[in-house]
């Protein structure tokens, strides 16, 4: 062995860049020689040398052989010498770092070539009575399996037998058991039906040994959970038989307060994973209730009364920095409970959870109360429909009490729950805004007082600000307007207090934006004073030159103000906003500030929404910056494998042996991307979508150059980025469809085909939010592109296949591999999230039917009807029943006269809906469907009319829901309009008049008064007899928001006809109306000017309420 090799390796370990470069060059030259590999092996074998030198030799040899062309240079003799040398060295090596480097080199060799001698070595060492040899075997196996798992597939069964025997060896130390479990986890990636039986036995032993070792060492238990995570996501149901024992084991870990927080969090997270992946098995084995109760008990664990629960309760960096282990455990339990809400049917979750929540809230124990409110907050999104329809009043009562609590911890959690209610329990919670907003505003007043009295960051401010924002964003404009002035005064006062914390000021600025989004143009009177305050922060930098949270929030609020005020009010300030944003984009470029960049893009998107094509001259530098953001790989951080030689690799950096040839870095387990760069890509896509949507031809020329960059992000590792990219691409296609140039047409055809293919692929294989984006993409494209979309022969089958997949639960995000083939109760369990996904799929049918036209749509309707009918099974939720009945009614409207052949199938569905005992929504949609069948069904519906009229008569006498009552009125009007001669009008028409005025579904006014007008023109005796009632009903809605322009035109036409035919009678009827305002309306209608060539509107309009 040459001393030169040792001196060369020493250079690589020096903290001197030039020395490392020189050593790299010399090492590269050495390895090009025939004996280069042998020289490094001799260094490895020399135990007299320091361990760092030998580790370096093994690491450098491995990285050299990673490059394919270098591997191919190895002669058979050199490779054989290398294999034999490593086996001999390994048995004598005492240093763990060198042993790891040698094992990783062995793994590389097994990845590239057969090595039966190494396998034999494993079996020999594993069967040895010498404990040290068995430990060595397990350690090397754990490393080698991480390098080339696939290469071990031929030996998988034998290796599993070896590992299983080692698990039951009580003499092995826990660290070696951990190595065995790590290897099993890596081999589990290869599991197929051939190995399923072996793995089932191994899993039992893993759980057994984990119980045994838990008291002395948590690491093997950690590895065991990682093994279970791999198996739970495997398509082969390895854990099916042992799921109860597995879940009980994990629940025990999650609730064991004596364990470290890290292991508890690992176990708690697994509970959320198993609910997501194996819902049907959990239901079958009655495990959902124990899991839900275990998670709730963790939420109720003790935390200090004055502790702010930072990581769960806010984004405040100061609070998050000071968060503790209790925070992390409670946070993980909250996230897993959220998974339960998203993936379990509501009753599976709420039946066990709500009673214990109620007990906790009434207990008087602060921590139990805290747990109750956190549980309510976490389940609100996933169970929103059930909570808003069945539990809203009781929820608001208890959360109002919590907000008034003297405990800051309880108050924070109650405000969190209230905020979630405001966001996800719409529209029902809007009825309570009048009582809930003052409650939150009172807290805002208290926060302002504390801030002005010297408290820079008052307790509870974070949740309070969030609650105020959510309420403002979801309130009706008219309801919020009376509160705007005092609300703005309070938040602007916070901004003017010098010692208020930056985080408080950021929240105050955010509230201003939320108010603007709700009151829109009414914010114009406050615009200048708000902007005067924001100017303080808009151009301010931190000491390091980066953007500050207040600057970013001010810019975001400026975007919200721009969007809300609209073109008329923002036009005078537009150039100033553009100039400011351009300055900040340039600053973001100079400072390489992704947060500032993405916020500037949002401002430009807001400007596009009000300026439209006028923004086009300013777009080139913005699009250039946007394209740079899309292509950027900033924030991509390689994650090294746990058993890689990280210290050496960090010191050496990248060694280029490949001379330009791309190599696979086997030391990298994967890549992570910093959150801010993920957010930048997502926000960039969102901004592009709005630019394409709003700027029209002004933006279209940029699409061909930028579309590929966005399209590539549709395959990005992050779900939110994929979703945003997919939505943006659909809008790009819509924008391209409007171009008439030859290049524009060609570009549209290319991207239309690519995007449609990507949408179909996403529905099959992607995550929930991306699937919803894909389904919405179909809807947008059908509405925006129209018939051109379906010219490609594969597009219609692709759309229908996607709809069918979602309805039958055959997408990855619906099944998650949890398909046991049983059509039992478990398979019928459907979470609200799954129900919502089906609604997204069903919503594609409306634009699809309109594009296809009634005749072609009728050809596809049998399959569509079958999909919907299957969802009306016993036990279907109110939301499912309402949606199915309402959507089928919409389909009838699209089909028009072509619905007649389907009357025998649709009539029972609508009749059942009309008589639904538990929901006015379902009844209203069923009644709406009956009316449409009556209107469009032609002669084939006549035999059914007596039964339909009897049904409507029965429900009319008992119906108390305004919407359903209005639908009865509309349905009767449609039936009269279509089949007046077959309907007992003297009995039916008074029933219609008795339903007036409509109380909620005012769109039906058009249907009703169109029917009155048609009957009057036919001189139908009953309508002539009741003409005074018709006139009064018309006066009540005329010139009010209850009558749209079309309805007002119908009323005017009717009254003008009466005036022309019976002027004296009309005068008498008007004089008989007691209310002066109504008389005035009738006079105005009678004296209105008829529009030129007016066409009488159809009577089929109306609304359903799914």
Short mmCIF file of C-alpha atoms in Angstrom, two decimals, residues 397-765:
data_model
loop_
_atom_site.label_atom_id
_atom_site.label_comp_id
_atom_site.label_asym_id
_atom_site.label_seq_id
_atom_site.Cartn_x
_atom_site.Cartn_y
_atom_site.Cartn_z
CA UNK A 397 -74.88 27.50 22.82
CA UNK A 398 -71.91 25.66 24.28
CA UNK A 399 -69.27 27.56 22.30
CA UNK A 400 -70.79 30.90 23.32
CA UNK A 401 -70.34 29.85 26.93
CA UNK A 402 -66.73 28.95 26.25
CA UNK A 403 -65.94 32.28 24.65
CA UNK A 404 -67.21 33.97 27.82
CA UNK A 405 -65.06 31.75 30.08
CA UNK A 406 -62.66 33.31 32.55
CA UNK A 407 -60.02 30.73 31.54
CA UNK A 408 -57.81 31.99 28.73
CA UNK A 409 -57.12 28.42 27.61
CA UNK A 410 -60.82 27.62 27.35
CA UNK A 411 -61.52 30.94 25.66
CA UNK A 412 -58.86 30.31 23.01
CA UNK A 413 -60.17 26.84 22.22
CA UNK A 414 -63.78 28.04 22.13
CA UNK A 415 -62.81 30.83 19.71
CA UNK A 416 -61.05 28.28 17.55
CA UNK A 417 -64.21 26.16 17.46
CA UNK A 418 -66.35 29.23 16.75
CA UNK A 419 -64.07 30.19 13.86
CA UNK A 420 -64.34 26.71 12.38
CA UNK A 421 -68.12 26.86 12.71
CA UNK A 422 -68.23 30.21 10.92
CA UNK A 423 -66.14 28.83 8.06
CA UNK A 424 -67.63 25.37 7.55
CA UNK A 425 -71.22 25.46 8.84
CA UNK A 426 -72.50 27.77 6.14
CA UNK A 427 -75.14 28.75 5.22
CA UNK A 428 -77.04 27.74 8.37
CA UNK A 429 -74.77 29.56 10.79
CA UNK A 430 -75.40 32.82 8.91
CA UNK A 431 -78.76 32.97 10.70
CA UNK A 432 -76.82 33.50 13.94
CA UNK A 433 -74.35 36.16 12.78
CA UNK A 434 -76.36 38.84 14.53
CA UNK A 435 -75.60 37.32 17.92
CA UNK A 436 -72.16 35.84 17.22
CA UNK A 437 -70.40 38.81 15.60
CA UNK A 438 -71.08 41.16 18.55
CA UNK A 439 -69.66 38.47 20.81
CA UNK A 440 -66.36 38.43 18.92
CA UNK A 441 -66.35 42.23 18.55
CA UNK A 442 -66.62 42.57 22.32
CA UNK A 443 -63.47 40.50 22.62
CA UNK A 444 -61.81 42.68 20.01
CA UNK A 445 -62.66 45.73 22.13
CA UNK A 446 -61.00 44.10 25.14
CA UNK A 447 -57.89 43.31 23.09
CA UNK A 448 -57.71 46.93 21.91
CA UNK A 449 -57.96 48.20 25.47
CA UNK A 450 -55.16 45.89 26.62
CA UNK A 451 -53.03 46.90 23.68
CA UNK A 452 -53.50 50.60 24.39
CA UNK A 453 -52.72 49.99 28.07
CA UNK A 454 -49.28 48.63 27.28
CA UNK A 455 -49.77 44.92 26.55
CA UNK A 456 -47.96 44.24 23.24
CA UNK A 457 -49.56 40.85 22.58
CA UNK A 458 -52.73 40.34 24.69
CA UNK A 459 -53.72 36.74 25.53
CA UNK A 460 -56.34 35.27 23.24
CA UNK A 461 -55.76 37.83 20.49
CA UNK A 462 -54.75 35.26 17.89
CA UNK A 463 -57.96 33.24 18.00
CA UNK A 464 -60.08 36.37 18.36
CA UNK A 465 -58.63 37.94 15.21
CA UNK A 466 -59.14 34.73 13.28
CA UNK A 467 -62.76 34.50 14.44
CA UNK A 468 -63.45 38.10 13.42
CA UNK A 469 -61.89 37.51 9.99
CA UNK A 470 -63.89 34.37 9.30
CA UNK A 471 -67.15 35.98 10.35
CA UNK A 472 -66.50 39.05 8.22
CA UNK A 473 -65.66 36.99 5.15
CA UNK A 474 -68.80 34.86 5.40
CA UNK A 475 -71.37 37.44 6.49
CA UNK A 476 -73.84 39.03 4.13
CA UNK A 477 -72.88 42.53 3.20
CA UNK A 478 -76.01 44.09 4.67
CA UNK A 479 -75.43 42.37 8.03
CA UNK A 480 -71.82 43.50 8.32
CA UNK A 481 -72.19 47.11 7.14
CA UNK A 482 -73.48 48.49 10.50
CA UNK A 483 -70.37 47.10 12.21
CA UNK A 484 -67.76 48.29 9.71
CA UNK A 485 -67.09 51.75 11.15
CA UNK A 486 -66.49 50.67 14.78
CA UNK A 487 -64.59 47.59 13.65
CA UNK A 488 -62.18 49.59 11.51
CA UNK A 489 -61.72 52.15 14.26
CA UNK A 490 -60.63 49.43 16.66
CA UNK A 491 -58.18 47.64 14.38
CA UNK A 492 -56.69 50.90 13.10
CA UNK A 493 -56.21 52.01 16.70
CA UNK A 494 -54.09 48.89 17.25
CA UNK A 495 -51.88 49.90 14.32
CA UNK A 496 -51.29 53.33 15.85
CA UNK A 497 -50.05 51.99 19.21
CA UNK A 498 -46.27 51.98 18.97
CA UNK A 499 -45.53 49.17 21.41
CA UNK A 500 -48.07 46.72 19.94
CA UNK A 501 -46.27 43.61 18.72
CA UNK A 502 -45.68 43.19 14.96
CA UNK A 503 -47.76 40.04 15.05
CA UNK A 504 -50.75 41.92 16.54
CA UNK A 505 -50.43 44.61 13.89
CA UNK A 506 -50.24 41.98 11.14
CA UNK A 507 -53.51 40.47 12.40
CA UNK A 508 -55.16 43.88 12.56
CA UNK A 509 -54.18 44.59 8.95
CA UNK A 510 -55.54 41.18 7.95
CA UNK A 511 -58.95 42.01 9.48
CA UNK A 512 -59.17 45.10 7.26
CA UNK A 513 -58.78 42.91 4.19
CA UNK A 514 -61.49 40.51 5.39
CA UNK A 515 -63.90 43.39 5.96
CA UNK A 516 -63.18 44.68 2.44
CA UNK A 517 -63.92 41.29 0.87
CA UNK A 518 -67.36 41.33 2.47
CA UNK A 519 -68.52 44.94 2.05
CA UNK A 520 -66.83 45.44 -1.34
CA UNK A 521 -67.49 48.89 -2.85
CA UNK A 522 -68.73 50.21 0.51
CA UNK A 523 -65.09 50.15 1.60
CA UNK A 524 -64.35 53.02 -0.79
CA UNK A 525 -65.04 55.68 1.85
CA UNK A 526 -62.35 54.16 4.07
CA UNK A 527 -59.80 53.44 1.34
CA UNK A 528 -57.60 56.51 1.62
CA UNK A 529 -57.24 56.45 5.41
CA UNK A 530 -56.53 52.71 5.34
CA UNK A 531 -53.88 53.09 2.64
CA UNK A 532 -52.33 55.99 4.55
CA UNK A 533 -51.73 53.61 7.44
CA UNK A 534 -50.52 50.79 5.19
CA UNK A 535 -47.94 53.03 3.51
CA UNK A 536 -45.93 52.89 6.71
CA UNK A 537 -45.30 49.20 6.09
CA UNK A 538 -45.56 48.71 2.33
CA UNK A 539 -42.03 49.89 1.50
CA UNK A 540 -40.42 49.06 4.86
CA UNK A 541 -37.72 46.39 5.09
CA UNK A 542 -36.33 44.48 8.02
CA UNK A 543 -32.80 45.17 9.17
CA UNK A 544 -31.58 42.29 7.02
CA UNK A 545 -33.37 43.63 3.96
CA UNK A 546 -36.03 40.92 3.88
CA UNK A 547 -39.74 41.60 3.77
CA UNK A 548 -41.50 41.87 7.12
CA UNK A 549 -44.78 40.16 8.13
CA UNK A 550 -46.47 43.56 8.32
CA UNK A 551 -45.24 44.52 4.85
CA UNK A 552 -46.49 41.26 3.37
CA UNK A 553 -49.86 41.52 5.10
CA UNK A 554 -50.21 45.15 4.02
CA UNK A 555 -49.57 44.10 0.45
CA UNK A 556 -52.09 41.25 0.77
CA UNK A 557 -54.67 43.63 2.20
CA UNK A 558 -53.99 46.06 -0.64
CA UNK A 559 -54.76 43.20 -3.05
CA UNK A 560 -58.02 42.48 -1.20
CA UNK A 561 -59.00 46.15 -1.27
CA UNK A 562 -58.25 46.29 -5.00
CA UNK A 563 -60.35 43.23 -5.69
CA UNK A 564 -63.23 44.43 -3.50
CA UNK A 565 -63.57 48.04 -4.62
CA UNK A 566 -63.86 47.21 -8.31
CA UNK A 567 -62.81 49.10 -11.40
CA UNK A 568 -64.74 52.32 -10.75
CA UNK A 569 -63.21 53.00 -7.35
CA UNK A 570 -59.74 51.58 -7.90
CA UNK A 571 -59.06 53.14 -11.32
CA UNK A 572 -57.70 56.45 -9.92
CA UNK A 573 -55.16 54.53 -7.82
CA UNK A 574 -54.34 51.78 -10.32
CA UNK A 575 -51.11 53.24 -11.69
CA UNK A 576 -49.78 53.89 -8.19
CA UNK A 577 -50.53 50.31 -7.16
CA UNK A 578 -48.88 48.98 -10.33
CA UNK A 579 -45.77 51.13 -9.79
CA UNK A 580 -45.51 50.03 -6.15
CA UNK A 581 -45.87 46.37 -7.06
CA UNK A 582 -43.27 46.59 -9.83
CA UNK A 583 -40.79 48.18 -7.39
CA UNK A 584 -41.43 45.38 -4.90
CA UNK A 585 -41.07 42.66 -7.55
CA UNK A 586 -37.68 44.08 -8.44
CA UNK A 587 -36.75 44.23 -4.77
CA UNK A 588 -37.87 40.63 -4.32
CA UNK A 589 -35.65 39.65 -7.23
CA UNK A 590 -32.64 41.44 -5.76
CA UNK A 591 -33.21 40.05 -2.27
CA UNK A 592 -34.31 36.63 -3.55
CA UNK A 593 -37.43 36.89 -1.36
CA UNK A 594 -40.07 34.26 -2.26
CA UNK A 595 -42.68 35.59 0.17
CA UNK A 596 -42.54 39.05 -1.31
CA UNK A 597 -42.62 37.67 -4.86
CA UNK A 598 -45.73 35.57 -4.32
CA UNK A 599 -47.56 38.40 -2.57
CA UNK A 600 -46.77 40.75 -5.45
CA UNK A 601 -48.22 38.20 -7.86
CA UNK A 602 -51.42 38.20 -5.80
CA UNK A 603 -51.64 41.98 -6.12
CA UNK A 604 -51.29 41.71 -9.89
CA UNK A 605 -54.00 39.04 -9.95
CA UNK A 606 -56.28 41.41 -8.02
CA UNK A 607 -55.47 44.21 -10.47
CA UNK A 608 -56.33 41.89 -13.36
CA UNK A 609 -59.76 41.25 -11.84
CA UNK A 610 -60.62 44.98 -12.08
CA UNK A 611 -58.48 46.25 -14.99
CA UNK A 612 -58.79 43.24 -17.32
CA UNK A 613 -56.95 43.78 -20.64
CA UNK A 614 -55.83 47.26 -19.56
CA UNK A 615 -53.20 45.52 -17.44
CA UNK A 616 -51.58 43.90 -20.50
CA UNK A 617 -48.82 46.54 -21.09
CA UNK A 618 -47.46 45.89 -17.59
CA UNK A 619 -47.40 42.10 -17.84
CA UNK A 620 -44.02 41.26 -19.54
CA UNK A 621 -41.74 41.82 -16.50
CA UNK A 622 -44.30 40.19 -14.20
CA UNK A 623 -44.61 37.10 -16.39
CA UNK A 624 -40.82 36.89 -16.58
CA UNK A 625 -40.61 36.86 -12.79
CA UNK A 626 -43.49 34.35 -12.60
CA UNK A 627 -41.75 32.00 -15.00
CA UNK A 628 -38.61 32.18 -12.91
CA UNK A 629 -40.64 31.24 -9.81
CA UNK A 630 -42.20 28.29 -11.60
CA UNK A 631 -38.84 26.93 -12.72
CA UNK A 632 -36.96 27.64 -9.52
CA UNK A 633 -35.57 24.75 -7.50
CA UNK A 634 -34.94 26.96 -4.50
CA UNK A 635 -35.72 25.38 -1.19
CA UNK A 636 -35.25 21.82 -2.48
CA UNK A 637 -33.20 20.15 0.24
CA UNK A 638 -31.75 16.64 -0.14
CA UNK A 639 -32.59 14.35 2.77
CA UNK A 640 -29.75 11.94 3.49
CA UNK A 641 -30.49 8.40 4.57
CA UNK A 642 -30.28 7.75 8.27
CA UNK A 643 -27.42 5.31 7.84
CA UNK A 644 -25.44 7.33 5.28
CA UNK A 645 -22.01 8.69 6.09
CA UNK A 646 -23.45 12.15 6.57
CA UNK A 647 -20.46 13.74 8.27
CA UNK A 648 -18.03 12.71 5.53
CA UNK A 649 -20.44 13.62 2.74
CA UNK A 650 -21.16 17.04 4.21
CA UNK A 651 -17.44 17.73 4.36
CA UNK A 652 -16.61 16.48 0.89
CA UNK A 653 -19.59 17.83 -1.01
CA UNK A 654 -20.19 16.51 -4.51
CA UNK A 655 -17.30 14.64 -6.18
CA UNK A 656 -17.63 14.64 -9.94
CA UNK A 657 -16.37 11.30 -11.19
CA UNK A 658 -18.92 11.15 -13.98
CA UNK A 659 -17.50 13.92 -16.19
CA UNK A 660 -20.98 15.26 -16.92
CA UNK A 661 -22.88 11.98 -16.80
CA UNK A 662 -25.85 12.22 -14.48
CA UNK A 663 -25.55 9.88 -11.51
CA UNK A 664 -28.08 8.68 -9.00
CA UNK A 665 -27.19 9.77 -5.49
CA UNK A 666 -27.83 6.71 -3.38
CA UNK A 667 -27.11 8.64 -0.20
CA UNK A 668 -30.21 10.75 -0.77
CA UNK A 669 -33.41 9.20 0.57
CA UNK A 670 -35.51 11.95 -1.00
CA UNK A 671 -35.98 15.68 -1.20
CA UNK A 672 -37.95 18.12 0.90
CA UNK A 673 -39.06 21.58 -0.14
CA UNK A 674 -39.25 24.45 2.31
CA UNK A 675 -42.83 25.57 2.88
CA UNK A 676 -42.35 29.10 1.61
CA UNK A 677 -41.18 27.86 -1.79
CA UNK A 678 -44.14 25.49 -2.00
CA UNK A 679 -46.45 28.41 -1.20
CA UNK A 680 -44.72 30.51 -3.84
CA UNK A 681 -45.37 27.92 -6.56
CA UNK A 682 -48.98 27.46 -5.47
CA UNK A 683 -49.69 31.20 -5.33
CA UNK A 684 -47.92 31.72 -8.63
CA UNK A 685 -50.23 29.21 -10.31
CA UNK A 686 -53.27 30.84 -8.71
CA UNK A 687 -52.16 34.26 -9.98
CA UNK A 688 -51.62 32.89 -13.48
CA UNK A 689 -55.10 31.41 -13.47
CA UNK A 690 -56.61 34.78 -12.67
CA UNK A 691 -54.47 36.57 -15.24
CA UNK A 692 -55.63 34.11 -17.90
CA UNK A 693 -59.24 34.45 -16.77
CA UNK A 694 -59.34 38.24 -16.44
CA UNK A 695 -56.90 39.65 -18.99
CA UNK A 696 -58.22 37.71 -21.97
CA UNK A 697 -56.33 38.43 -25.18
CA UNK A 698 -53.92 40.60 -23.21
CA UNK A 699 -52.50 37.54 -21.48
CA UNK A 700 -53.12 34.82 -24.09
CA UNK A 701 -49.84 35.43 -26.01
CA UNK A 702 -47.87 34.48 -22.88
CA UNK A 703 -49.58 31.10 -22.45
CA UNK A 704 -47.59 29.06 -25.02
CA UNK A 705 -44.29 30.02 -23.40
CA UNK A 706 -45.39 29.38 -19.83
CA UNK A 707 -47.83 26.48 -20.13
CA UNK A 708 -45.18 23.75 -20.04
CA UNK A 709 -43.76 25.11 -16.78
CA UNK A 710 -47.20 25.03 -15.16
CA UNK A 711 -48.06 21.65 -16.63
CA UNK A 712 -44.95 20.08 -15.10
CA UNK A 713 -46.12 21.26 -11.68
CA UNK A 714 -49.23 19.10 -12.09
CA UNK A 715 -46.88 16.21 -11.24
CA UNK A 716 -45.17 18.03 -8.34
CA UNK A 717 -44.72 16.10 -5.08
CA UNK A 718 -46.86 18.57 -3.13
CA UNK A 719 -50.66 18.14 -3.32
CA UNK A 720 -51.51 21.84 -3.08
CA UNK A 721 -49.12 22.72 -5.90
CA UNK A 722 -50.54 19.96 -8.11
CA UNK A 723 -54.06 21.18 -7.47
CA UNK A 724 -53.22 24.81 -8.28
CA UNK A 725 -51.34 23.81 -11.45
CA UNK A 726 -54.22 21.68 -12.69
CA UNK A 727 -56.76 24.48 -12.15
CA UNK A 728 -54.48 26.95 -13.94
CA UNK A 729 -54.02 24.65 -16.93
CA UNK A 730 -57.78 24.36 -17.41
CA UNK A 731 -58.04 28.14 -17.56
CA UNK A 732 -55.13 28.27 -19.99
CA UNK A 733 -57.04 25.94 -22.31
CA UNK A 734 -60.18 28.08 -22.00
CA UNK A 735 -58.16 31.20 -22.84
CA UNK A 736 -56.53 29.48 -25.84
CA UNK A 737 -59.94 28.36 -27.12
CA UNK A 738 -60.84 32.00 -27.67
CA UNK A 739 -57.91 32.62 -30.05
CA UNK A 740 -58.73 32.45 -33.74
CA UNK A 741 -55.23 32.61 -35.23
CA UNK A 742 -53.70 29.50 -36.78
CA UNK A 743 -51.08 29.28 -34.01
CA UNK A 744 -53.76 29.83 -31.38
CA UNK A 745 -55.93 27.01 -32.75
CA UNK A 746 -52.97 24.63 -32.93
CA UNK A 747 -51.87 25.53 -29.41
CA UNK A 748 -55.41 24.98 -28.12
CA UNK A 749 -55.64 21.52 -29.70
CA UNK A 750 -52.29 20.43 -28.24
CA UNK A 751 -52.94 21.68 -24.73
CA UNK A 752 -56.58 20.61 -24.68
CA UNK A 753 -55.58 17.02 -25.32
CA UNK A 754 -52.73 17.08 -22.79
CA UNK A 755 -54.82 18.69 -20.05
CA UNK A 756 -57.78 16.36 -20.58
CA UNK A 757 -55.43 13.39 -20.31
CA UNK A 758 -53.96 14.82 -17.09
CA UNK A 759 -57.44 15.40 -15.62
CA UNK A 760 -58.38 11.79 -16.28
CA UNK A 761 -55.13 10.54 -14.76
CA UNK A 762 -55.58 12.75 -11.67
CA UNK A 763 -59.09 11.44 -11.00
CA UNK A 764 -57.80 7.87 -10.97
CA UNK A 765 -54.58 8.21 -9.01
#
